[in-house]
Each structure stands twice: as C-alpha cells, then as structure tokens.
Amino acid sequence: MKKTSLYSSRITGTGSVFPKKIMSNDEISKLVDTNNEWILERTGIRERRIAAPGDPHETNSAMSARASLMALDMAGKTAADVDLIVYATCTPDTLVPSASSYLQHLLGAKNAGVMDVNAACSGFLYALTTADMFVRAGQKKCVLVIGAEVLSSYVNWQDRGSCILFGDGAGAVVIERTDYENPSRIYSSHLGADGQFTDLIICPAGGSKQPVTAEVIESAGHKITLKGREVFKVAVKTLADYATEALDSNGFKISDLDWFIPHQANLRIIEAVANRLDFPMSKTLVNIERYGNTSAATIPTMLDEAVRDGRIKKGHLLVMDVFGAGLTYGSVCLRW
Ligand code: UT7
C-alpha cells in the first residue's frame, strides 16, 4: 500500500430507507406476461419497494434525508458538521436543481457544498471516491455520501425484460478524515467505463438530445430500455476483474477478504462473480431478494443492513464492486 497523502477517510456512519409499498412478483405478473417462478429463478428477486408517487416522504431526496439522519446519528455528527454532500443518483427529484441541493435544505446542512454524480448503478462508488479524494486532499473533514434512486418512475411497466428488476431506496454514509496510518480506512478506489456500451442500458429520450414529446411518451422512449443478456456477460467479467484489482493493488489475497459487497443486479451475476473469484457466497452480501436492483442505492443500503445486524465488524476487510449504465464500473477496498 503506497502512501499517497497525509490523510485518509473512513466510514463512520450508515443509514438506509426504503419506501413502504412492497411489490411482489405476483403483482408484476398482473402487468406483464411473467410469473414468480421465472423472476425468482432468473434474477433471485422476490419483491421490491416502490415509492408512492406524490408522497413527499418518498421522493428521492426525502428518503435520502432520513437515511442521512441515521448515518449522522451513528457517526455522532449533526447536519452542521457536514462540509460536503456527494449524491449519486440517476433519478433525481428534478434535473435542475440537483438532488443534493434539496437534501442540503432538508437536513439544514448549511455548511455543506453540494454535488450530484450520475454513474447510474455504479454511482455510489463514484460518489464515495469523490468524497474520499476531497478528504485525502485536506479540503473536507466530514462528507455525506448518498446513493439513492426512484427508478420506478423510469421503469416501463409494459416491458417484462426490465420492469421485473428494479426498485426504489436510499442509502447514506458519513465519511470522516482519519490518519493515513489508521488501519480502519478506505484503502483504494478503482473506477472505469466503456462508452461503447451506452446503448445497453438507456433512457433514450428526456435529455437535451431528444426532449420529451407526446410521441416520446406514446412510445415510452423516456423509460429504461435494457439489453439484459449483453449486460450480463460484460458484468460478470468486469465485476470479477475490478474485485481482483481492488485486492491486488493493496497486496491482499482473496482469502484476506471478510465481505464481498457486489452491486445487486441479478443473483446469477453475483453467484457467477463469486465463483470466478473462488469466494464463498456465505461471505458475499446479498439482499436482492427483498429489494431488487435499486441502482446507486444497492451498495450503501446493503452496507447499512450488514453493519446494523452485526455481520460487518471492526477490522473486517471489505470490497465493494459495481457496474452500471454507461457502462461504468468500479470497486473500493476498505477496512471497517
Ligand atoms: O444493474 C444494471 C442493470 N441490470 C441489468 O442490466 C440486468 C442484467 N441482465 C439480467 O439480469 C438478465 O439478462 C435478465 C434478468 C434481464 C434476463 O434474463 P436472461 O436469463 O438473460 O433472459 P433472456 O433475456 O435471455 O430471455 C430468455 C427468455 C426469452 O424467451 P425466448 O426468446 O427464449 O423464448 C425472453 O423473452 O425469457 C423470456 N423472458 C421472460 N419470460 C418470463 C424475458 N423476460 C421475461 C420475464 N418473464 N420477465
């Protein structure tokens, strides 16, 4: 491990929030030609949470605010201590202004600068890395990092190839400055992308290139379209490569790893990656069965669950590993 700065950062608090409504596979079977057995067998998903449209408590920023308060409470901090908010989402409350501006106001985090990061499902690790760099550079001391989505508003509920996969939720972590020598810290980040695959996961309309029109709405051009089979293949290889890079670059072996936290896109992807890494599923954190794919929220919500139920303990070595639309990729290695 090369010393690259005076400071490091460590995660000192986590939080997560999901909408109240549980949508089962049977409920989806009433919308499209599918069934519980197919969804469970091909994805590992049993149910997902769906935000209530129009409910002010279940907007992207409102769920993030509640998750943030949980994380701040765990860290023993208040909103006034936060000097930066880095917010990963591809489904913000509004395109302008940013989700992080709403969150800052909801929390009363008056001392915080704010920014959104859009790397789709990889967003949380891009945001965490950005926050880590501000702390390492000595610029910030206490940063709130969010991964949150209301994907249900972008799902085409008539497309059985994609609507079965996604859910809503919000996760938050607090990261704080620590000594570089503290073993409990973020060790390294590895971010990448391959823009040749932009068409594999895309909302084609709704941006400046193709604004929403009546025709766009008619053809669901502003909703998520997915080439799932192609994504699947790239995802397995890339997730395995990025996890390996995270370990190798710090001189760790796979047997040193206590918990592997992969993006929750499909249980079969997760199992295939664990298999490639020769790492046991018993030490791979999975909650896709209950929440589906919540994009940027999968990693921080999974992390919060495993911290709060005591699976993740002080001193444990973790690798978090993601892929998403773009295609974007990333991994982070840290010791809890
Ligand atoms: O986080 C980033 C975003 N996530 C992803 O990109 C997800 C990655 N991909 C996947 O998870 C999987 O590819 C899916 C779950 C999306 C699809 O699973 P698959 O095993 O790759 O299925 P497939 O697309 O190869 O389709 C197999 C069959 C097809 O029928 P035929 O052509 O064999 O007759 C599909 O029409 O399954 C059919 N099918 C379905 N049947 C019942 C596709 N979706 C469904 C469905 N219910 N919901």
CSV table of C-alpha atoms and ligand atoms in Angstrom, one decimal:
chain,number,residue,atom,x,y,z
A,1,MET,CA,0.0,0.0,0.0
A,2,LYS,CA,1.7,3.2,-1.2
A,3,LYS,CA,1.3,6.3,1.0
A,4,THR,CA,-0.3,8.9,-1.3
A,5,SER,CA,-1.5,11.5,1.2
A,6,LEU,CA,-1.4,12.7,4.8
A,7,TYR,CA,-5.0,11.8,5.4
A,8,SER,CA,-7.4,9.0,4.7
A,9,SER,CA,-11.1,8.7,5.2
A,10,ARG,CA,-13.2,6.1,7.0
A,11,ILE,CA,-16.9,5.4,7.0
A,12,THR,CA,-18.2,6.3,10.5
A,13,GLY,CA,-22.0,6.1,9.9
A,14,THR,CA,-24.5,4.4,7.6
A,15,GLY,CA,-28.2,4.6,7.0
A,16,SER,CA,-30.9,3.3,4.7
A,17,VAL,CA,-34.5,3.9,3.9
A,18,PHE,CA,-37.0,2.1,1.6
A,19,PRO,CA,-40.5,3.1,0.5
A,20,LYS,CA,-43.3,1.4,2.4
A,21,LYS,CA,-45.0,-0.3,-0.6
A,22,ILE,CA,-43.8,-3.9,-1.3
A,23,MET,CA,-44.4,-5.0,-4.8
A,24,SER,CA,-44.3,-8.8,-5.2
A,25,ASN,CA,-43.6,-10.8,-8.4
A,26,ASP,CA,-47.2,-11.8,-8.4
A,27,GLU,CA,-48.2,-8.2,-8.6
A,28,ILE,CA,-45.9,-7.7,-11.6
A,29,SER,CA,-47.4,-10.8,-13.2
A,30,LYS,CA,-50.7,-8.8,-13.4
A,31,LEU,CA,-49.0,-6.1,-15.5
A,32,VAL,CA,-46.8,-8.2,-17.9
A,33,ASP,CA,-46.6,-11.8,-19.2
A,34,THR,CA,-44.3,-13.2,-16.5
A,35,ASN,CA,-44.5,-15.2,-13.3
A,36,ASN,CA,-43.0,-15.5,-9.8
A,37,GLU,CA,-41.0,-18.7,-10.7
A,38,TRP,CA,-39.4,-17.2,-13.8
A,39,ILE,CA,-38.4,-14.0,-12.0
A,40,LEU,CA,-37.1,-15.8,-8.9
A,41,GLU,CA,-35.1,-18.3,-10.9
A,42,ARG,CA,-33.6,-15.9,-13.4
A,43,THR,CA,-32.9,-12.9,-11.1
A,44,GLY,CA,-33.2,-14.0,-7.4
A,45,ILE,CA,-35.8,-11.2,-6.8
A,46,ARG,CA,-38.9,-12.0,-4.8
A,47,GLU,CA,-40.1,-8.4,-4.2
A,48,ARG,CA,-39.1,-4.8,-4.4
A,49,ARG,CA,-40.1,-1.5,-2.8
A,50,ILE,CA,-41.9,1.2,-4.9
A,51,ALA,CA,-42.1,4.9,-3.9
A,52,ALA,CA,-45.7,6.3,-3.8
A,53,PRO,CA,-46.0,8.9,-6.5
A,54,GLY,CA,-46.7,12.3,-5.0
A,55,ASP,CA,-45.8,11.2,-1.4
A,56,PRO,CA,-43.4,13.9,-0.1
A,57,HIS,CA,-41.9,11.4,2.3
A,58,GLU,CA,-40.9,9.1,-0.6
A,59,THR,CA,-39.2,11.4,-3.0
A,60,ASN,CA,-35.5,10.6,-3.8
A,61,SER,CA,-34.3,13.5,-1.6
A,62,ALA,CA,-36.8,12.8,1.3
A,63,MET,CA,-35.7,9.2,1.6
A,64,SER,CA,-32.1,10.3,1.4
A,65,ALA,CA,-32.7,12.8,4.2
A,66,ARG,CA,-34.0,10.1,6.5
A,67,ALA,CA,-31.1,7.8,5.6
A,68,SER,CA,-28.7,10.7,6.2
A,69,LEU,CA,-30.0,11.3,9.7
A,70,MET,CA,-29.5,7.6,10.6
A,71,ALA,CA,-25.9,7.8,9.3
A,72,LEU,CA,-25.2,11.1,11.1
A,73,ASP,CA,-26.6,9.7,14.3
A,74,MET,CA,-24.4,6.6,14.0
A,75,ALA,CA,-21.4,8.8,13.4
A,76,GLY,CA,-22.2,11.1,16.3
A,77,LYS,CA,-22.4,14.1,14.0
A,78,THR,CA,-25.0,16.7,13.1
A,79,ALA,CA,-26.0,18.2,9.8
A,80,ALA,CA,-24.0,21.3,10.7
A,81,ASP,CA,-20.8,19.2,10.8
A,82,VAL,CA,-21.2,18.1,7.1
A,83,ASP,CA,-18.9,20.1,4.8
A,84,LEU,CA,-19.8,18.4,1.5
A,85,ILE,CA,-22.6,16.3,0.1
A,86,VAL,CA,-21.9,14.0,-2.8
A,87,TYR,CA,-25.1,12.5,-4.1
A,88,ALA,CA,-25.2,9.6,-6.5
A,89,THR,CA,-28.4,9.2,-8.4
A,90,CYS,CA,-29.7,9.0,-12.0
A,91,THR,CA,-33.3,9.6,-10.9
A,92,PRO,CA,-33.1,13.0,-9.0
A,93,ASP,CA,-36.3,14.8,-7.9
A,94,THR,CA,-35.6,17.3,-10.7
A,95,LEU,CA,-32.9,17.6,-13.4
A,96,VAL,CA,-32.3,21.1,-12.2
A,97,PRO,CA,-31.5,21.8,-9.4
A,98,SER,CA,-29.6,18.9,-8.1
A,99,ALA,CA,-30.8,16.3,-5.6
A,100,SER,CA,-28.0,17.3,-3.3
A,101,SER,CA,-29.4,20.9,-3.1
A,102,TYR,CA,-32.8,19.5,-1.9
A,103,LEU,CA,-31.1,17.3,0.6
A,104,GLN,CA,-28.9,20.1,2.0
A,105,HIS,CA,-32.1,22.1,2.6
A,106,LEU,CA,-34.0,19.2,4.1
A,107,LEU,CA,-31.1,18.5,6.6
A,108,GLY,CA,-30.3,22.1,7.2
A,109,ALA,CA,-26.7,21.2,6.3
A,110,LYS,CA,-25.8,24.9,5.8
A,111,ASN,CA,-22.0,24.4,5.9
A,112,ALA,CA,-22.0,21.8,3.1
A,113,GLY,CA,-21.1,22.3,-0.6
A,114,VAL,CA,-23.3,20.0,-2.8
A,115,MET,CA,-22.9,18.0,-6.0
A,116,ASP,CA,-24.7,15.2,-7.8
A,117,VAL,CA,-22.9,12.3,-9.5
A,118,ASN,CA,-24.5,10.3,-12.2
A,119,ALA,CA,-22.8,7.0,-13.0
A,120,ALA,CA,-26.1,5.0,-12.8
A,121,CYS,CA,-25.7,1.8,-10.8
A,122,SER,CA,-22.0,2.5,-10.2
A,123,GLY,CA,-22.8,5.9,-8.8
A,124,PHE,CA,-22.3,5.3,-5.2
A,125,LEU,CA,-18.7,4.2,-5.6
A,126,TYR,CA,-18.0,7.2,-7.9
A,127,ALA,CA,-19.5,9.4,-5.2
A,128,LEU,CA,-17.6,7.7,-2.4
A,129,THR,CA,-14.4,8.0,-4.3
A,130,THR,CA,-15.0,11.7,-5.0
A,131,ALA,CA,-15.7,12.3,-1.3
A,132,ASP,CA,-12.6,10.3,-0.3
A,133,MET,CA,-10.4,12.5,-2.6
A,134,PHE,CA,-11.7,15.7,-1.0
A,135,VAL,CA,-10.8,14.3,2.4
A,136,ARG,CA,-7.4,13.0,1.3
A,137,ALA,CA,-6.6,16.3,-0.2
A,138,GLY,CA,-7.3,18.0,3.1
A,139,GLN,CA,-10.2,20.0,1.7
A,140,LYS,CA,-13.1,18.4,3.7
A,141,LYS,CA,-13.4,16.6,7.0
A,142,CYS,CA,-17.0,15.2,7.1
A,143,VAL,CA,-18.8,14.3,4.0
A,144,LEU,CA,-22.2,12.8,3.4
A,145,VAL,CA,-22.3,10.3,0.5
A,146,ILE,CA,-25.6,9.3,-0.9
A,147,GLY,CA,-26.8,6.5,-3.2
A,148,ALA,CA,-30.5,6.9,-3.9
A,149,GLU,CA,-33.0,6.2,-6.6
A,150,VAL,CA,-36.7,6.3,-7.5
A,151,LEU,CA,-36.2,4.1,-10.6
A,152,SER,CA,-39.9,3.1,-10.6
A,153,SER,CA,-40.7,6.4,-12.3
A,154,TYR,CA,-38.4,5.4,-15.2
A,155,VAL,CA,-39.5,1.8,-15.5
A,156,ASN,CA,-41.5,0.8,-18.5
A,157,TRP,CA,-44.2,-1.3,-16.7
A,158,GLN,CA,-45.1,-2.9,-20.0
A,159,ASP,CA,-41.6,-4.3,-20.7
A,160,ARG,CA,-41.2,-7.7,-18.9
A,161,GLY,CA,-37.4,-7.8,-19.8
A,162,SER,CA,-36.7,-4.9,-17.4
A,163,CYS,CA,-39.6,-4.0,-15.1
A,164,ILE,CA,-39.1,-7.1,-13.0
A,165,LEU,CA,-35.6,-5.9,-12.0
A,166,PHE,CA,-35.8,-2.5,-10.4
A,167,GLY,CA,-36.8,-1.0,-7.0
A,168,ASP,CA,-36.5,2.2,-5.1
A,169,GLY,CA,-34.5,3.1,-2.0
A,170,ALA,CA,-31.9,5.4,-0.4
A,171,GLY,CA,-28.6,4.8,1.4
A,172,ALA,CA,-26.2,7.2,3.1
A,173,VAL,CA,-22.8,7.1,4.6
A,174,VAL,CA,-20.8,9.6,6.6
A,175,ILE,CA,-17.1,9.6,5.9
A,176,GLU,CA,-14.6,11.4,8.1
A,177,ARG,CA,-11.0,12.4,7.9
A,178,THR,CA,-8.6,10.0,9.7
A,179,ASP,CA,-4.8,9.5,9.9
A,180,TYR,CA,-3.3,7.7,7.0
A,181,GLU,CA,-1.9,5.1,9.4
A,182,ASN,CA,-5.3,4.2,10.8
A,183,PRO,CA,-6.0,0.6,9.6
A,184,SER,CA,-9.7,1.4,9.6
A,185,ARG,CA,-10.0,3.4,6.4
A,186,ILE,CA,-10.7,3.4,2.7
A,187,TYR,CA,-7.6,1.8,1.0
A,188,SER,CA,-8.2,2.3,-2.7
A,189,SER,CA,-10.8,3.0,-5.4
A,190,HIS,CA,-10.8,1.7,-9.0
A,191,LEU,CA,-13.1,3.4,-11.4
A,192,GLY,CA,-13.6,2.7,-15.1
A,193,ALA,CA,-16.0,2.8,-18.0
A,194,ASP,CA,-16.6,1.7,-21.6
A,195,GLY,CA,-18.7,4.2,-23.5
A,196,GLN,CA,-19.1,1.8,-26.5
A,197,PHE,CA,-21.8,0.2,-24.4
A,198,THR,CA,-24.0,3.3,-23.9
A,199,ASP,CA,-27.0,1.6,-25.7
A,200,LEU,CA,-27.2,-1.4,-23.4
A,201,ILE,CA,-28.9,0.4,-20.6
A,202,ILE,CA,-30.5,3.7,-21.6
A,203,CYS,CA,-33.4,6.1,-21.3
A,204,PRO,CA,-33.1,7.3,-24.9
A,205,ALA,CA,-35.3,10.4,-24.6
A,206,GLY,CA,-35.8,13.0,-21.9
A,207,GLY,CA,-32.4,14.6,-22.2
A,208,SER,CA,-31.4,17.6,-24.4
A,209,LYS,CA,-30.8,15.4,-27.4
A,210,GLN,CA,-34.4,14.1,-27.5
A,211,PRO,CA,-36.7,16.1,-25.3
A,212,VAL,CA,-40.0,14.5,-24.1
A,213,THR,CA,-42.8,14.9,-26.6
A,214,ALA,CA,-46.2,13.3,-26.9
A,215,GLU,CA,-44.7,10.8,-29.4
A,216,VAL,CA,-41.9,10.0,-27.0
A,217,ILE,CA,-44.4,9.3,-24.2
A,218,GLU,CA,-46.5,7.2,-26.5
A,219,SER,CA,-43.5,5.0,-27.4
A,220,ALA,CA,-42.1,5.0,-23.8
A,221,GLY,CA,-38.9,6.5,-25.2
A,222,HIS,CA,-38.2,8.2,-21.9
A,223,LYS,CA,-38.3,4.9,-20.0
A,224,ILE,CA,-35.4,2.4,-19.3
A,225,THR,CA,-34.6,0.1,-22.1
A,226,LEU,CA,-32.2,-2.8,-21.4
A,227,LYS,CA,-30.2,-5.4,-23.4
A,228,GLY,CA,-30.0,-7.6,-20.4
A,229,ARG,CA,-28.3,-10.6,-21.9
A,230,GLU,CA,-25.4,-8.5,-23.3
A,231,VAL,CA,-25.1,-6.6,-20.0
A,232,PHE,CA,-25.0,-9.9,-18.1
A,233,LYS,CA,-21.9,-11.1,-19.9
A,234,VAL,CA,-19.9,-7.9,-19.5
A,235,ALA,CA,-20.9,-7.5,-15.9
A,236,VAL,CA,-19.6,-10.9,-14.7
A,237,LYS,CA,-16.2,-10.5,-16.2
A,238,THR,CA,-15.8,-6.8,-15.2
A,239,LEU,CA,-17.0,-7.3,-11.6
A,240,ALA,CA,-14.5,-10.1,-11.2
A,241,ASP,CA,-11.7,-8.1,-12.7
A,242,TYR,CA,-12.4,-5.0,-10.6
A,243,ALA,CA,-12.7,-7.0,-7.4
A,244,THR,CA,-9.3,-8.6,-8.2
A,245,GLU,CA,-7.8,-5.3,-8.9
A,246,ALA,CA,-9.0,-3.9,-5.6
A,247,LEU,CA,-7.3,-6.7,-3.7
A,248,ASP,CA,-4.1,-6.9,-5.8
A,249,SER,CA,-3.4,-3.2,-5.6
A,250,ASN,CA,-3.3,-3.4,-1.8
A,251,GLY,CA,-1.4,-6.7,-1.6
A,252,PHE,CA,-4.4,-8.6,-0.3
A,253,LYS,CA,-5.4,-12.2,-1.3
A,254,ILE,CA,-9.0,-13.3,-1.8
A,255,SER,CA,-8.6,-15.3,1.4
A,256,ASP,CA,-8.0,-12.0,3.3
A,257,LEU,CA,-11.4,-10.7,2.4
A,258,ASP,CA,-14.1,-10.8,5.1
A,259,TRP,CA,-17.1,-9.5,3.0
A,260,PHE,CA,-17.7,-9.0,-0.7
A,261,ILE,CA,-20.4,-6.4,-1.5
A,262,PRO,CA,-21.4,-6.6,-5.1
A,263,HIS,CA,-24.0,-4.5,-6.9
A,264,GLN,CA,-27.3,-6.2,-6.6
A,265,ALA,CA,-28.4,-6.5,-10.3
A,266,ASN,CA,-29.1,-10.3,-10.6
A,267,LEU,CA,-28.4,-13.1,-8.1
A,268,ARG,CA,-27.0,-15.2,-11.0
A,269,ILE,CA,-24.5,-12.4,-11.8
A,270,ILE,CA,-23.4,-12.3,-8.2
A,271,GLU,CA,-23.0,-16.1,-8.0
A,272,ALA,CA,-21.0,-16.2,-11.2
A,273,VAL,CA,-18.7,-13.5,-10.0
A,274,ALA,CA,-18.2,-15.2,-6.6
A,275,ASN,CA,-17.4,-18.4,-8.5
A,276,ARG,CA,-14.9,-16.7,-10.7
A,277,LEU,CA,-13.2,-15.2,-7.6
A,278,ASP,CA,-13.4,-18.5,-5.9
A,279,PHE,CA,-15.0,-16.7,-3.0
A,280,PRO,CA,-17.8,-18.2,-0.9
A,281,MET,CA,-21.4,-17.0,-1.2
A,282,SER,CA,-21.6,-17.2,2.6
A,283,LYS,CA,-19.3,-14.1,2.8
A,284,THR,CA,-21.0,-12.3,-0.2
A,285,LEU,CA,-23.6,-9.9,0.9
A,286,VAL,CA,-26.9,-10.2,-0.9
A,287,ASN,CA,-30.3,-8.6,-0.3
A,288,ILE,CA,-31.6,-8.6,-3.9
A,289,GLU,CA,-34.4,-11.0,-3.0
A,290,ARG,CA,-36.2,-8.2,-0.9
A,291,TYR,CA,-35.3,-5.1,-2.8
A,292,GLY,CA,-34.4,-5.9,-6.5
A,293,ASN,CA,-31.9,-3.6,-8.2
A,294,THR,CA,-32.0,-0.1,-6.6
A,295,SER,CA,-29.1,1.1,-8.8
A,296,ALA,CA,-26.9,3.6,-6.9
A,297,ALA,CA,-28.6,2.6,-3.6
A,298,THR,CA,-27.7,-1.1,-3.7
A,299,ILE,CA,-24.3,-0.8,-2.0
A,300,PRO,CA,-25.0,1.7,0.7
A,301,THR,CA,-28.3,0.0,1.7
A,302,MET,CA,-26.6,-3.4,1.8
A,303,LEU,CA,-23.7,-2.0,3.8
A,304,ASP,CA,-26.1,-0.4,6.3
A,305,GLU,CA,-28.0,-3.6,6.8
A,306,ALA,CA,-24.9,-5.7,7.4
A,307,VAL,CA,-23.4,-3.1,9.8
A,308,ARG,CA,-26.6,-2.8,11.8
A,309,ASP,CA,-27.2,-6.5,12.1
A,310,GLY,CA,-23.5,-7.1,13.2
A,311,ARG,CA,-22.2,-9.1,10.3
A,312,ILE,CA,-19.7,-6.4,9.5
A,313,LYS,CA,-17.4,-5.9,12.4
A,314,LYS,CA,-14.5,-3.6,13.2
A,315,GLY,CA,-11.3,-4.7,11.4
A,316,HIS,CA,-13.2,-6.6,8.6
A,317,LEU,CA,-11.8,-6.2,5.1
A,318,LEU,CA,-14.4,-5.3,2.5
A,319,VAL,CA,-14.5,-5.0,-1.3
A,320,MET,CA,-17.5,-3.2,-2.8
A,321,ASP,CA,-17.9,-3.8,-6.5
A,322,VAL,CA,-20.3,-2.2,-9.1
A,323,PHE,CA,-21.3,-1.9,-12.7
A,324,GLY,CA,-24.0,0.2,-14.4
A,325,ALA,CA,-25.3,2.1,-17.4
A,326,GLY,CA,-22.5,3.8,-19.4
A,327,LEU,CA,-21.2,1.1,-19.0
A,328,THR,CA,-19.5,2.3,-15.8
A,329,TYR,CA,-17.5,0.1,-13.4
A,330,GLY,CA,-15.8,0.4,-10.0
A,331,SER,CA,-14.5,-1.1,-6.9
A,332,VAL,CA,-13.5,0.1,-3.5
A,333,CYS,CA,-11.4,-1.7,-0.9
A,334,LEU,CA,-11.6,-0.7,2.8
A,335,ARG,CA,-11.1,-1.9,6.3
A,336,TRP,CA,-14.1,-1.3,8.6
B,1,UT7,O1,-27.6,-3.0,-13.0
B,1,UT7,C1,-27.6,-2.8,-14.3
B,1,UT7,C2,-28.9,-3.1,-15.0
B,1,UT7,N1,-29.2,-4.5,-14.9
B,1,UT7,C3,-29.1,-5.3,-15.9
B,1,UT7,O2,-28.6,-4.9,-17.0
B,1,UT7,C4,-29.5,-6.8,-15.8
B,1,UT7,C5,-28.6,-7.8,-16.4
B,1,UT7,N2,-29.3,-8.8,-17.1
B,1,UT7,C6,-30.1,-9.7,-16.4
B,1,UT7,O3,-30.3,-9.6,-15.2
B,1,UT7,C7,-30.8,-10.8,-17.2
B,1,UT7,O4,-30.2,-10.8,-18.5
B,1,UT7,C8,-32.3,-10.6,-17.3
B,1,UT7,C9,-32.9,-11.0,-16.0
B,1,UT7,C10,-32.7,-9.2,-17.7
B,1,UT7,C11,-32.9,-11.6,-18.3
B,1,UT7,O5,-32.5,-12.9,-18.0
B,1,UT7,P1,-31.9,-13.9,-19.1
B,1,UT7,O6,-31.7,-15.2,-18.5
B,1,UT7,O7,-30.7,-13.2,-19.7
B,1,UT7,O8,-33.1,-14.0,-20.1
B,1,UT7,P2,-33.1,-13.6,-21.7
B,1,UT7,O9,-33.2,-12.2,-21.9
B,1,UT7,O10,-32.0,-14.4,-22.4
B,1,UT7,O11,-34.5,-14.3,-22.1
B,1,UT7,C12,-34.8,-15.7,-22.1
B,1,UT7,C13,-36.2,-15.9,-22.4
B,1,UT7,C14,-36.7,-15.2,-23.6
B,1,UT7,O12,-37.6,-16.0,-24.3
B,1,UT7,P3,-37.2,-16.9,-25.6
B,1,UT7,O13,-36.7,-15.9,-26.6
B,1,UT7,O14,-36.1,-17.8,-25.1
B,1,UT7,O15,-38.4,-17.5,-26.0
B,1,UT7,C15,-37.4,-14.0,-23.1
B,1,UT7,O16,-38.4,-13.5,-24.0
B,1,UT7,O17,-37.0,-15.4,-21.3
B,1,UT7,C16,-38.0,-14.5,-21.8
B,1,UT7,N3,-38.3,-13.5,-20.8
B,1,UT7,C17,-39.2,-13.7,-19.8
B,1,UT7,N4,-40.1,-14.7,-19.6
B,1,UT7,C18,-40.8,-14.5,-18.5
B,1,UT7,C19,-37.6,-12.3,-20.7
B,1,UT7,N5,-38.2,-11.7,-19.6
B,1,UT7,C20,-39.1,-12.5,-19.1
B,1,UT7,C21,-40.0,-12.4,-18.0
B,1,UT7,N6,-40.8,-13.4,-17.7
B,1,UT7,N7,-40.0,-11.3,-17.1
